[in-house]
Amino acid sequence: MNNSQILPALIVPLILWRVYRRVHRNMGRQKFNEKRTWISITFITLVLLLAAWGTWRSGFPIWPLGAGLAGGLLLTGLSHRLTRFEHGEDGHFYTLNPYFGATVSLLLIGRVIYRLLIITQTPVSASTHIGQSPVTLVILGLTFGYYLASGIFLMYEFSWSKKSRILRN
């Protein structure tokens, strides 16, 4: 295993685990947890920055990642129009539209599996690096943008807007 394969070997299982947890969490009514949301936002941001740095460092154009990120932000806007928010005495709850998050997550999982199959079936070269595909970078950006913006929307709905309502009264 050479240096260009070590980072994907470490990051991909972690990403797949987080995607699985996200897909699993997208189903049904969920209680808002501010700490977990902050951890998710931080983790997604760090992985996004790592992906951008790795892409830039390899000399591959970074614009597909940015395009996917923009698409993910737009998709989140549509998704959160269909999200139900509940504020009660027993806490804050939300019910996400399961189709948006599951589709984005499955798209990423499918693409990662496809790229890993391509990498394992071809001789090792710079062109087989997992991040050196515009389609992969767009899907990665779409997924990260969607989940990052989802976390920010949840923080706004339950934490930041609550604090601003208190300050206004």
C-alpha atoms as one frame of an Amber mdcrd trajectory, in Angstrom:
protein
   0.000   0.000   0.000   1.480   3.344  -1.007   0.897   6.824   0.428  -1.946
   7.683  -1.958  -3.903   4.658  -0.702  -3.412   5.170   3.047  -5.700   8.208
   3.448  -8.659   6.580   1.619  -8.122   3.352   3.570  -8.467   5.305   6.818
 -11.135   7.823   5.830 -13.534   5.699   3.717 -14.590   3.309   6.528 -15.150
   6.282   8.823 -17.244   8.056   6.189 -19.281   4.915   5.480 -19.955   4.448
   9.190 -21.157   8.065   9.505 -23.320   7.711   6.398 -24.876   4.539   7.818
 -25.619   6.339  11.095 -27.116   9.268   9.189 -29.367   7.074   7.068 -30.465
   5.201  10.169 -31.182   8.464  12.001 -33.206   9.862   9.090 -36.059   7.507
   9.800 -38.855   8.716  12.074 -39.261  11.307  14.797 -36.013  12.282  16.506
 -35.187  14.259  19.594 -32.846  17.173  18.962 -29.459  16.838  20.651 -27.374
  20.001  20.424 -24.101  18.278  21.366 -24.520  15.550  18.732 -25.403  18.138
  16.103 -22.265  20.148  16.901 -20.143  16.999  16.681 -21.680  16.172  13.288
 -21.127  19.690  11.954 -17.516  19.644  13.140 -16.818  16.151  11.770 -18.356
  16.889   8.369 -16.456  20.167   8.106 -13.149  18.478   8.953 -13.685  15.656
   6.449 -14.749  18.178   3.793 -11.603  20.223   4.409  -9.470  17.064   4.271
 -11.080  16.076   0.964 -10.549  19.572  -0.445  -6.936  19.672   0.734  -6.206
  16.217  -0.695  -7.789  17.122  -4.013  -5.928  20.429  -4.216  -2.651  18.809
  -3.182  -2.944  16.150  -5.879  -3.312  18.860  -8.516  -6.855  17.842  -9.428
  -9.416  20.647  -9.920 -11.391  21.418  -6.788 -14.431  22.965  -8.518 -16.410
  19.666  -8.712 -16.320  19.462  -4.908 -17.545  23.057  -4.683 -20.294  22.421
  -7.239 -21.483  19.401  -5.269 -21.351  21.412  -2.056 -23.555  24.114  -3.598
 -25.982  21.453  -4.826 -26.120  19.925  -1.350 -26.948  23.296   0.173 -29.802
  23.781  -2.310 -31.079  20.255  -1.721 -31.124  20.905   2.025 -33.307  23.958
   1.480 -35.849  21.789  -0.341 -35.602  19.005   2.211 -36.140  21.226   5.220
 -39.330  22.636   3.795 -40.674  19.103   4.289 -39.167  18.671   7.770 -41.586
  18.784  10.697 -40.386  20.586  13.828 -42.035  20.129  17.228 -41.327  22.294
  20.270 -42.703  20.890  23.498 -42.136  20.781  27.208 -40.461  17.371  26.892
 -37.937  18.711  24.376 -37.514  19.564  20.730 -38.225  16.990  18.050 -37.946
  16.864  14.298 -38.955  14.468  11.552 -36.822  14.662   8.444 -38.035  13.745
   5.008 -36.346  10.342   4.674 -36.105  10.365   0.885 -33.621  13.224   0.496
 -31.090  12.041   3.066 -31.340   8.375   2.084 -30.914   9.175  -1.613 -27.862
  11.364  -1.020 -26.314   8.773   1.303 -26.955   5.824  -1.015 -25.557   7.813
  -3.936 -22.337   8.338  -1.983 -22.107   4.715  -0.873 -22.677   3.488  -4.427
 -20.040   5.819  -5.839 -17.441   4.913  -3.192 -18.000   1.210  -3.812 -17.719
   1.760  -7.573 -14.479   3.765  -7.226 -12.989   1.187  -4.856 -13.783  -1.549
  -7.373 -12.112   0.470 -10.142  -9.045   1.125  -7.966  -8.633  -2.509  -6.966
  -8.975  -3.760 -10.556  -6.439  -1.412 -12.139  -2.707  -1.040 -11.576  -1.777
   1.571  -8.979  -1.208   4.955 -10.575  -2.014   8.575  -9.864  -5.155   8.379
 -12.001  -6.769   5.735  -9.786  -6.813   7.853  -6.617 -10.334   7.730  -5.127
 -10.765  11.516  -5.181  -9.543  12.080  -8.718 -12.878  11.779 -10.421 -15.146
  14.782 -11.020 -18.264  12.648 -10.484 -16.961  11.351  -7.151 -16.081  14.863
  -6.010 -19.525  16.198  -6.971 -21.248  13.389  -5.052 -18.923  13.896  -2.083
 -19.658  17.638  -2.086 -23.392  16.990  -2.455 -23.401  14.657   0.545 -21.250
  16.874   2.746 -23.188  19.988   1.743 -26.517  18.314   2.480 -25.559  17.035
   5.928 -23.624  20.146   6.906 -26.516  22.433   6.008 -28.980  20.050   7.700
 -27.046  20.340  10.946 -26.927  24.116  10.636 -30.681  24.282   9.957 -31.365
  22.155  13.038 -29.110  24.339  15.178 -30.918  27.425  13.906 -34.371  25.973
  14.475 -33.773  24.712  17.992 -30.844  26.601  19.523 -30.025  29.839  17.795
 -33.605  30.921  17.090 -34.561  30.042  20.711 -31.811  32.312  22.017 -32.815
  35.118  19.680 -36.483  34.762  20.786 -35.368  35.081  24.434 -33.283  38.164
  23.643 -36.182  39.794  21.793 -38.599  39.355  24.750
